[in-house]
Amino acid sequence: MTAGAMALTIALPTTASADAVATSLGPLPGGTLSAAFDINNIGSTVGYSDTAQGVQHAVVWGPDGQATDLGTLPGDTSSTAYTINDQGTAIVGGSFIPGQGARAVKWDGQGAISQLAAPTDATISRAYAVNNAGTAVGFWTKADGLYRALRWNQNGAYTALPALPGDTASSAGWINECGTTVGYSKTAAGVSRAVKWKPDGGVVRLKAVPGTTSSQASSINASNVIVGNAYVGTTSRAVKWNTDNSVTELPPLPGNTAASAYGVNDHGTVIGVSIDASGLHRAVKWSANGTITALGNGDAFGVNNSGAVAGFAPTPAGPLVATLWKD
């Protein structure tokens, strides 16, 4: 290793036996499929379900598992909810215009929907995450189709988050309670680099992962531990950017060929997916020390501070259903 080069720490591929109990979150009445993307610290889960009419609607499942249809903006046909804050006072996602793209939206604690503002030339916008202060992050595009990171304050006013100098695109995927945001910045050649935006909006590139060609950050916890993915070609490797400025690779399950990390809680538990050579996805979690546990077939996207994991899993009949995994 040359002077000044960064070492990549690779967590030992230790595994723990699967002891999580999977619970399916039912679709809306008359629906057949659903998916969950986030669970907050009081046990409310958000995602989507199809309806009896076969259209996709954003859903919040209460701690009791009861599904509530969040609806769409007037005139829209479908919607998805991506994140809910801990008080349940803000849910964010996208509402889809028939035959066109999505508009970023926020639902309040009573389930009322409102559109989040975007630049006047926006063709698509979407909000991916919201913190307890009500600050949301996501992206917008204009006619050129390039993503551009956005942040909305609790009143819905937006601020553009810059790409890295010279880059042409960016997107924000998560924000913590301190206001630090993570996502990616993309070069004109299409290479993504994981970044974080400071609370003042300044953009910082995260350490490159040796041996990989691109990266993106998915989530950040209250301690500023960041997780995401680095790529060798199209093969994903789950990684964690530690607070000491080091990078740790989170291994897939034994015998698997790829892994992706999508969430991290304040105790350092990371969740995501491990993928085998045939493309089979298994929802997994990594402990703070890197031990991996298989949760079951499916994908994990959200984790709360109690360790409950939200995602989706296939059913014997075929359709995916929103799923919670709990120890």
mmCIF file of C-alpha atoms in Angstrom:
data_model
loop_
_atom_site.group_PDB
_atom_site.id
_atom_site.type_symbol
_atom_site.label_atom_id
_atom_site.label_comp_id
_atom_site.label_asym_id
_atom_site.label_seq_id
_atom_site.Cartn_x
_atom_site.Cartn_y
_atom_site.Cartn_z
ATOM 1 C CA MET A 1 0.000 0.000 0.000
ATOM 2 C CA THR A 2 1.432 3.355 -0.975
ATOM 3 C CA ALA A 3 1.680 6.185 1.501
ATOM 4 C CA GLY A 4 -1.629 7.922 2.008
ATOM 5 C CA ALA A 5 -3.662 5.147 0.407
ATOM 6 C CA MET A 6 -6.823 4.068 2.180
ATOM 7 C CA ALA A 7 -7.267 0.518 3.356
ATOM 8 C CA LEU A 8 -10.620 -1.191 2.937
ATOM 9 C CA THR A 9 -11.653 -3.162 5.979
ATOM 10 C CA ILE A 10 -13.569 -6.298 5.054
ATOM 11 C CA ALA A 11 -15.779 -7.632 7.825
ATOM 12 C CA LEU A 12 -15.256 -11.321 8.480
ATOM 13 C CA PRO A 13 -18.026 -13.385 6.858
ATOM 14 C CA THR A 14 -19.409 -14.593 10.169
ATOM 15 C CA THR A 15 -23.071 -15.528 10.232
ATOM 16 C CA ALA A 16 -25.752 -15.850 12.853
ATOM 17 C CA SER A 17 -28.677 -18.224 12.719
ATOM 18 C CA ALA A 18 -31.945 -16.718 11.508
ATOM 19 C CA ASP A 19 -34.163 -16.157 14.514
ATOM 20 C CA ALA A 20 -36.382 -13.386 13.155
ATOM 21 C CA VAL A 21 -40.124 -13.930 12.837
ATOM 22 C CA ALA A 22 -41.611 -12.778 9.529
ATOM 23 C CA THR A 23 -45.051 -11.166 9.510
ATOM 24 C CA SER A 24 -46.862 -10.304 6.289
ATOM 25 C CA LEU A 25 -48.555 -6.928 6.114
ATOM 26 C CA GLY A 26 -51.692 -7.444 4.114
ATOM 27 C CA PRO A 27 -52.519 -5.428 1.024
ATOM 28 C CA LEU A 28 -55.485 -3.081 0.903
ATOM 29 C CA PRO A 29 -58.918 -4.734 0.616
ATOM 30 C CA GLY A 30 -59.149 -6.426 -2.775
ATOM 31 C CA GLY A 31 -55.440 -6.023 -3.461
ATOM 32 C CA THR A 32 -52.938 -8.818 -3.992
ATOM 33 C CA LEU A 33 -49.464 -7.305 -3.576
ATOM 34 C CA SER A 34 -47.676 -4.795 -1.361
ATOM 35 C CA ALA A 35 -44.214 -3.610 -0.339
ATOM 36 C CA ALA A 36 -42.757 -1.787 2.678
ATOM 37 C CA PHE A 37 -39.831 0.647 2.607
ATOM 38 C CA ASP A 38 -39.558 2.094 6.128
ATOM 39 C CA ILE A 39 -40.576 1.481 9.737
ATOM 40 C CA ASN A 40 -40.390 4.135 12.445
ATOM 41 C CA ASN A 41 -39.578 3.785 16.120
ATOM 42 C CA ILE A 42 -43.207 3.371 17.174
ATOM 43 C CA GLY A 43 -43.745 0.550 14.683
ATOM 44 C CA SER A 44 -45.626 2.294 11.865
ATOM 45 C CA THR A 45 -44.617 1.080 8.412
ATOM 46 C CA VAL A 46 -45.008 2.704 4.989
ATOM 47 C CA GLY A 47 -44.904 1.519 1.409
ATOM 48 C CA TYR A 48 -47.567 0.689 -1.140
ATOM 49 C CA SER A 49 -50.317 -1.775 -2.003
ATOM 50 C CA ASP A 50 -52.423 -2.350 -5.034
ATOM 51 C CA THR A 51 -56.124 -1.680 -4.670
ATOM 52 C CA ALA A 52 -59.151 -3.695 -5.725
ATOM 53 C CA GLN A 53 -59.038 -1.642 -8.955
ATOM 54 C CA GLY A 54 -55.467 -2.791 -9.618
ATOM 55 C CA VAL A 55 -53.759 0.569 -9.046
ATOM 56 C CA GLN A 56 -50.860 1.231 -6.651
ATOM 57 C CA HIS A 57 -51.545 3.434 -3.613
ATOM 58 C CA ALA A 58 -49.270 4.590 -0.809
ATOM 59 C CA VAL A 59 -50.060 2.862 2.468
ATOM 60 C CA VAL A 60 -49.246 3.257 6.144
ATOM 61 C CA TRP A 61 -49.603 0.213 8.353
ATOM 62 C CA GLY A 62 -50.091 1.018 12.035
ATOM 63 C CA PRO A 63 -48.255 -0.858 14.795
ATOM 64 C CA ASP A 64 -51.265 -3.210 14.837
ATOM 65 C CA GLY A 65 -50.762 -3.998 11.141
ATOM 66 C CA GLN A 66 -53.895 -2.177 10.021
ATOM 67 C CA ALA A 67 -53.433 -0.713 6.517
ATOM 68 C CA THR A 68 -54.568 2.814 5.660
ATOM 69 C CA ASP A 69 -54.812 3.974 2.048
ATOM 70 C CA LEU A 70 -52.989 7.325 1.741
ATOM 71 C CA GLY A 71 -54.360 8.053 -1.710
ATOM 72 C CA THR A 72 -52.889 10.287 -4.399
ATOM 73 C CA LEU A 73 -52.884 13.902 -5.464
ATOM 74 C CA PRO A 74 -56.154 14.837 -7.197
ATOM 75 C CA GLY A 75 -56.250 13.377 -10.701
ATOM 76 C CA ASP A 76 -53.269 11.062 -10.186
ATOM 77 C CA THR A 77 -53.538 7.313 -10.565
ATOM 78 C CA SER A 78 -50.927 5.903 -8.179
ATOM 79 C CA SER A 79 -48.577 6.741 -5.327
ATOM 80 C CA THR A 80 -45.817 5.306 -3.140
ATOM 81 C CA ALA A 81 -44.691 6.195 0.385
ATOM 82 C CA TYR A 82 -40.992 5.809 1.144
ATOM 83 C CA THR A 83 -40.364 7.136 4.668
ATOM 84 C CA ILE A 84 -42.253 8.028 7.849
ATOM 85 C CA ASN A 85 -40.823 10.050 10.721
ATOM 86 C CA ASP A 86 -40.939 8.856 14.311
ATOM 87 C CA GLN A 87 -43.912 10.954 15.381
ATOM 88 C CA GLY A 88 -45.905 9.860 12.341
ATOM 89 C CA THR A 89 -46.426 13.532 11.499
ATOM 90 C CA ALA A 90 -44.779 13.322 8.084
ATOM 91 C CA ILE A 91 -44.673 10.675 5.362
ATOM 92 C CA VAL A 92 -43.015 11.381 2.013
ATOM 93 C CA GLY A 93 -43.044 9.795 -1.395
ATOM 94 C CA GLY A 94 -44.351 10.302 -4.890
ATOM 95 C CA SER A 95 -47.737 10.672 -6.595
ATOM 96 C CA PHE A 96 -47.852 9.678 -10.245
ATOM 97 C CA ILE A 97 -49.496 11.673 -13.027
ATOM 98 C CA PRO A 98 -51.292 9.446 -15.552
ATOM 99 C CA GLY A 99 -48.899 8.697 -18.396
ATOM 100 C CA GLN A 100 -46.220 10.936 -16.933
ATOM 101 C CA GLY A 101 -43.804 11.040 -14.004
ATOM 102 C CA ALA A 102 -44.086 11.459 -10.258
ATOM 103 C CA ARG A 103 -44.494 14.550 -8.101
ATOM 104 C CA ALA A 104 -42.886 14.691 -4.659
ATOM 105 C CA VAL A 105 -45.507 14.659 -1.916
ATOM 106 C CA LYS A 106 -45.873 14.765 1.849
ATOM 107 C CA TRP A 107 -48.689 13.344 3.970
ATOM 108 C CA ASP A 108 -49.314 14.893 7.397
ATOM 109 C CA GLY A 109 -50.255 13.074 10.613
ATOM 110 C CA GLN A 110 -53.906 12.974 9.552
ATOM 111 C CA GLY A 111 -53.093 11.524 6.144
ATOM 112 C CA ALA A 112 -53.712 14.728 4.176
ATOM 113 C CA ILE A 113 -51.561 14.892 1.047
ATOM 114 C CA SER A 114 -49.802 17.951 -0.354
ATOM 115 C CA GLN A 115 -47.420 18.436 -3.256
ATOM 116 C CA LEU A 116 -43.861 19.475 -2.451
ATOM 117 C CA ALA A 117 -42.734 22.392 -4.590
ATOM 118 C CA ALA A 118 -40.120 21.922 -7.298
ATOM 119 C CA PRO A 119 -38.512 24.235 -9.875
ATOM 120 C CA THR A 120 -40.936 25.463 -12.518
ATOM 121 C CA ASP A 121 -39.259 23.409 -15.256
ATOM 122 C CA ALA A 122 -39.432 20.162 -13.292
ATOM 123 C CA THR A 123 -40.878 17.166 -15.109
ATOM 124 C CA ILE A 124 -40.444 14.647 -12.265
ATOM 125 C CA SER A 125 -39.788 14.974 -8.542
ATOM 126 C CA ARG A 126 -39.794 12.501 -5.678
ATOM 127 C CA ALA A 127 -39.147 12.652 -1.921
ATOM 128 C CA TYR A 128 -37.317 9.683 -0.430
ATOM 129 C CA ALA A 129 -36.764 10.533 3.249
ATOM 130 C CA VAL A 130 -37.995 12.833 6.018
ATOM 131 C CA ASN A 131 -36.613 13.429 9.508
ATOM 132 C CA ASN A 132 -38.332 14.294 12.767
ATOM 133 C CA ALA A 133 -37.992 18.021 12.072
ATOM 134 C CA GLY A 134 -40.027 17.537 8.902
ATOM 135 C CA THR A 135 -37.108 18.169 6.530
ATOM 136 C CA ALA A 136 -37.361 15.984 3.428
ATOM 137 C CA VAL A 137 -34.897 15.085 0.668
ATOM 138 C CA GLY A 138 -35.133 13.605 -2.805
ATOM 139 C CA PHE A 139 -34.629 14.760 -6.388
ATOM 140 C CA TRP A 140 -36.132 16.486 -9.398
ATOM 141 C CA THR A 141 -35.544 16.332 -13.137
ATOM 142 C CA LYS A 142 -36.254 18.576 -16.085
ATOM 143 C CA ALA A 143 -36.508 17.732 -19.782
ATOM 144 C CA ASP A 144 -32.908 16.488 -19.931
ATOM 145 C CA GLY A 145 -33.801 13.623 -17.559
ATOM 146 C CA LEU A 146 -30.886 14.255 -15.175
ATOM 147 C CA TYR A 147 -31.598 13.827 -11.471
ATOM 148 C CA ARG A 148 -30.847 16.811 -9.220
ATOM 149 C CA ALA A 149 -30.870 16.518 -5.421
ATOM 150 C CA LEU A 150 -33.402 18.611 -3.482
ATOM 151 C CA ARG A 151 -34.104 19.327 0.171
ATOM 152 C CA TRP A 152 -37.442 20.638 1.470
ATOM 153 C CA ASN A 153 -37.810 22.359 4.849
ATOM 154 C CA GLN A 154 -40.744 21.644 7.149
ATOM 155 C CA ASN A 155 -42.802 24.310 5.375
ATOM 156 C CA GLY A 156 -42.169 22.781 1.944
ATOM 157 C CA ALA A 157 -39.719 25.360 0.597
ATOM 158 C CA TYR A 158 -36.989 23.677 -1.436
ATOM 159 C CA THR A 159 -33.227 24.102 -1.678
ATOM 160 C CA ALA A 160 -31.088 22.621 -4.441
ATOM 161 C CA LEU A 161 -28.273 20.402 -3.146
ATOM 162 C CA PRO A 162 -25.242 20.700 -5.417
ATOM 163 C CA ALA A 163 -23.507 17.899 -7.252
ATOM 164 C CA LEU A 164 -19.749 17.535 -6.904
ATOM 165 C CA PRO A 165 -17.826 20.132 -8.945
ATOM 166 C CA GLY A 166 -17.970 19.186 -12.612
ATOM 167 C CA ASP A 167 -20.684 16.560 -12.127
ATOM 168 C CA THR A 168 -24.002 16.770 -13.947
ATOM 169 C CA ALA A 169 -26.478 14.835 -11.767
ATOM 170 C CA SER A 170 -27.230 13.924 -8.165
ATOM 171 C CA SER A 171 -29.897 12.480 -5.889
ATOM 172 C CA ALA A 172 -30.480 12.500 -2.125
ATOM 173 C CA GLY A 173 -31.727 9.357 -0.405
ATOM 174 C CA TRP A 174 -31.669 9.920 3.358
ATOM 175 C CA ILE A 175 -31.396 12.647 6.006
ATOM 176 C CA ASN A 176 -30.599 12.251 9.709
ATOM 177 C CA GLU A 177 -31.782 14.301 12.667
ATOM 178 C CA CYS A 178 -28.751 16.609 12.429
ATOM 179 C CA GLY A 179 -29.676 17.497 8.858
ATOM 180 C CA THR A 180 -26.831 15.614 7.167
ATOM 181 C CA THR A 181 -28.015 14.145 3.867
ATOM 182 C CA VAL A 182 -26.554 11.299 1.819
ATOM 183 C CA GLY A 183 -26.895 10.114 -1.752
ATOM 184 C CA TYR A 184 -24.800 10.303 -4.887
ATOM 185 C CA SER A 185 -23.304 12.668 -7.445
ATOM 186 C CA LYS A 186 -22.863 11.525 -11.037
ATOM 187 C CA THR A 187 -20.307 12.488 -13.680
ATOM 188 C CA ALA A 188 -21.181 13.348 -17.270
ATOM 189 C CA ALA A 189 -19.966 9.842 -18.142
ATOM 190 C CA GLY A 190 -22.546 8.341 -15.773
ATOM 191 C CA VAL A 191 -20.248 7.322 -12.904
ATOM 192 C CA SER A 192 -21.893 7.674 -9.482
ATOM 193 C CA ARG A 193 -19.891 8.705 -6.406
ATOM 194 C CA ALA A 194 -21.302 8.430 -2.885
ATOM 195 C CA VAL A 195 -21.641 11.827 -1.208
ATOM 196 C CA LYS A 196 -22.970 13.553 1.861
ATOM 197 C CA TRP A 197 -24.343 17.050 2.136
ATOM 198 C CA LYS A 198 -23.646 18.960 5.323
ATOM 199 C CA PRO A 199 -26.583 20.700 7.050
ATOM 200 C CA ASP A 200 -25.476 23.935 5.346
ATOM 201 C CA GLY A 201 -25.753 22.209 1.944
ATOM 202 C CA GLY A 202 -22.050 21.758 1.236
ATOM 203 C CA VAL A 203 -21.315 18.549 -0.668
ATOM 204 C CA VAL A 204 -18.512 16.145 0.335
ATOM 205 C CA ARG A 205 -17.428 13.060 -1.571
ATOM 206 C CA LEU A 206 -17.259 9.923 0.564
ATOM 207 C CA LYS A 207 -14.149 7.768 0.388
ATOM 208 C CA ALA A 208 -13.911 5.715 -2.780
ATOM 209 C CA VAL A 209 -13.974 1.963 -2.200
ATOM 210 C CA PRO A 210 -10.810 0.309 -3.559
ATOM 211 C CA GLY A 211 -11.408 -2.008 -6.486
ATOM 212 C CA THR A 212 -14.857 -0.632 -7.331
ATOM 213 C CA THR A 213 -16.040 1.553 -10.174
ATOM 214 C CA SER A 214 -18.893 3.543 -8.618
ATOM 215 C CA SER A 215 -20.820 3.997 -5.377
ATOM 216 C CA GLN A 216 -23.878 5.529 -3.756
ATOM 217 C CA ALA A 217 -24.937 6.142 -0.155
ATOM 218 C CA SER A 218 -28.331 4.867 0.991
ATOM 219 C CA SER A 219 -28.733 5.844 4.648
ATOM 220 C CA ILE A 220 -27.140 7.640 7.605
ATOM 221 C CA ASN A 221 -27.839 7.258 11.316
ATOM 222 C CA ALA A 222 -27.712 9.725 14.217
ATOM 223 C CA SER A 223 -24.010 8.958 14.785
ATOM 224 C CA ASN A 224 -23.198 9.743 11.130
ATOM 225 C CA VAL A 225 -22.483 6.134 10.192
ATOM 226 C CA ILE A 226 -23.329 5.868 6.492
ATOM 227 C CA VAL A 227 -24.203 2.753 4.511
ATOM 228 C CA GLY A 228 -24.686 2.121 0.841
ATOM 229 C CA ASN A 229 -23.287 0.270 -2.108
ATOM 230 C CA ALA A 230 -20.201 0.180 -4.275
ATOM 231 C CA TYR A 231 -20.101 -1.539 -7.637
ATOM 232 C CA VAL A 232 -17.751 -3.611 -9.717
ATOM 233 C CA GLY A 233 -19.478 -3.277 -13.044
ATOM 234 C CA THR A 234 -23.081 -4.091 -12.159
ATOM 235 C CA THR A 235 -22.250 -6.259 -9.138
ATOM 236 C CA SER A 236 -23.124 -4.578 -5.853
ATOM 237 C CA ARG A 237 -21.034 -4.702 -2.677
ATOM 238 C CA ALA A 238 -22.583 -3.501 0.592
ATOM 239 C CA VAL A 239 -20.360 -0.990 2.390
ATOM 240 C CA LYS A 240 -20.290 1.126 5.532
ATOM 241 C CA TRP A 241 -18.523 4.472 5.849
ATOM 242 C CA ASN A 242 -17.443 4.720 9.486
ATOM 243 C CA THR A 243 -17.101 7.863 11.575
ATOM 244 C CA ASP A 244 -13.300 7.459 11.649
ATOM 245 C CA ASN A 245 -13.260 7.938 7.858
ATOM 246 C CA SER A 246 -12.633 4.259 7.157
ATOM 247 C CA VAL A 247 -14.744 2.044 4.893
ATOM 248 C CA THR A 248 -15.910 -1.469 5.755
ATOM 249 C CA GLU A 249 -17.266 -3.966 3.255
ATOM 250 C CA LEU A 250 -20.248 -5.903 4.603
ATOM 251 C CA PRO A 251 -20.054 -9.459 3.259
ATOM 252 C CA PRO A 252 -22.893 -11.330 1.576
ATOM 253 C CA LEU A 253 -24.142 -14.644 2.922
ATOM 254 C CA PRO A 254 -21.685 -17.532 2.419
ATOM 255 C CA GLY A 255 -21.759 -18.646 -1.206
ATOM 256 C CA ASN A 256 -23.561 -15.525 -2.396
ATOM 257 C CA THR A 257 -22.050 -13.210 -4.971
ATOM 258 C CA ALA A 258 -23.418 -9.741 -4.162
ATOM 259 C CA ALA A 259 -24.975 -7.651 -1.395
ATOM 260 C CA SER A 260 -26.626 -4.248 -0.991
ATOM 261 C CA ALA A 261 -27.114 -2.129 2.153
ATOM 262 C CA TYR A 262 -30.177 0.112 2.368
ATOM 263 C CA GLY A 263 -30.611 1.158 5.998
ATOM 264 C CA VAL A 264 -28.850 1.593 9.342
ATOM 265 C CA ASN A 265 -30.333 2.275 12.772
ATOM 266 C CA ASP A 266 -28.841 4.286 15.622
ATOM 267 C CA HIS A 267 -27.341 1.118 17.165
ATOM 268 C CA GLY A 268 -25.382 0.334 14.001
ATOM 269 C CA THR A 269 -27.569 -2.508 12.710
ATOM 270 C CA VAL A 270 -27.487 -2.480 8.906
ATOM 271 C CA ILE A 271 -30.111 -4.077 6.660
ATOM 272 C CA GLY A 272 -30.291 -4.948 3.014
ATOM 273 C CA VAL A 273 -30.097 -7.900 0.694
ATOM 274 C CA SER A 274 -27.716 -10.744 -0.198
ATOM 275 C CA ILE A 275 -27.878 -12.181 -3.723
ATOM 276 C CA ASP A 276 -26.743 -15.554 -5.032
ATOM 277 C CA ALA A 277 -25.461 -16.433 -8.487
ATOM 278 C CA SER A 278 -28.979 -17.287 -9.701
ATOM 279 C CA GLY A 279 -30.261 -13.849 -8.667
ATOM 280 C CA LEU A 280 -32.206 -15.027 -5.593
ATOM 281 C CA HIS A 281 -32.594 -12.207 -3.054
ATOM 282 C CA ARG A 282 -32.476 -12.830 0.685
ATOM 283 C CA ALA A 283 -33.229 -10.111 3.203
ATOM 284 C CA VAL A 284 -30.362 -9.768 5.683
ATOM 285 C CA LYS A 285 -29.109 -7.703 8.572
ATOM 286 C CA TRP A 286 -25.573 -7.038 9.730
ATOM 287 C CA SER A 287 -24.792 -6.371 13.389
ATOM 288 C CA ALA A 288 -22.597 -3.419 14.308
ATOM 289 C CA ASN A 289 -19.583 -5.773 14.238
ATOM 290 C CA GLY A 290 -20.442 -7.090 10.757
ATOM 291 C CA THR A 291 -22.068 -10.428 11.601
ATOM 292 C CA ILE A 292 -24.654 -11.207 8.932
ATOM 293 C CA THR A 293 -28.030 -12.833 9.622
ATOM 294 C CA ALA A 294 -30.395 -14.158 6.966
ATOM 295 C CA LEU A 295 -33.964 -13.026 7.557
ATOM 296 C CA GLY A 296 -35.634 -14.875 4.700
ATOM 297 C CA ASN A 297 -36.299 -14.627 0.982
ATOM 298 C CA GLY A 298 -37.032 -11.066 -0.056
ATOM 299 C CA ASP A 299 -35.562 -7.583 0.324
ATOM 300 C CA ALA A 300 -35.102 -5.430 3.451
ATOM 301 C CA PHE A 301 -35.268 -1.638 3.127
ATOM 302 C CA GLY A 302 -35.939 -0.125 6.572
ATOM 303 C CA VAL A 303 -34.938 -0.763 10.191
ATOM 304 C CA ASN A 304 -35.937 0.961 13.421
ATOM 305 C CA ASN A 305 -34.042 1.284 16.689
ATOM 306 C CA SER A 306 -35.758 -1.809 18.115
ATOM 307 C CA GLY A 307 -34.305 -3.847 15.256
ATOM 308 C CA ALA A 308 -37.607 -4.417 13.429
ATOM 309 C CA VAL A 309 -36.975 -4.679 9.690
ATOM 310 C CA ALA A 310 -39.387 -3.713 6.894
ATOM 311 C CA GLY A 311 -39.313 -4.904 3.318
ATOM 312 C CA PHE A 312 -41.100 -7.368 1.105
ATOM 313 C CA ALA A 313 -41.049 -11.086 0.404
ATOM 314 C CA PRO A 314 -42.538 -13.417 -2.205
ATOM 315 C CA THR A 315 -45.590 -15.505 -1.371
ATOM 316 C CA PRO A 316 -46.259 -19.100 -2.478
ATOM 317 C CA ALA A 317 -48.804 -17.682 -4.914
ATOM 318 C CA GLY A 318 -46.185 -15.389 -6.423
ATOM 319 C CA PRO A 319 -46.987 -11.742 -5.575
ATOM 320 C CA LEU A 320 -44.680 -9.828 -3.261
ATOM 321 C CA VAL A 321 -46.129 -8.712 0.071
ATOM 322 C CA ALA A 322 -44.930 -6.159 2.600
ATOM 323 C CA THR A 323 -43.118 -7.978 5.391
ATOM 324 C CA LEU A 324 -41.829 -7.234 8.873
ATOM 325 C CA TRP A 325 -39.021 -9.239 10.428
ATOM 326 C CA LYS A 326 -38.681 -9.073 14.216
ATOM 327 C CA ASP A 327 -36.421 -10.942 16.635
#
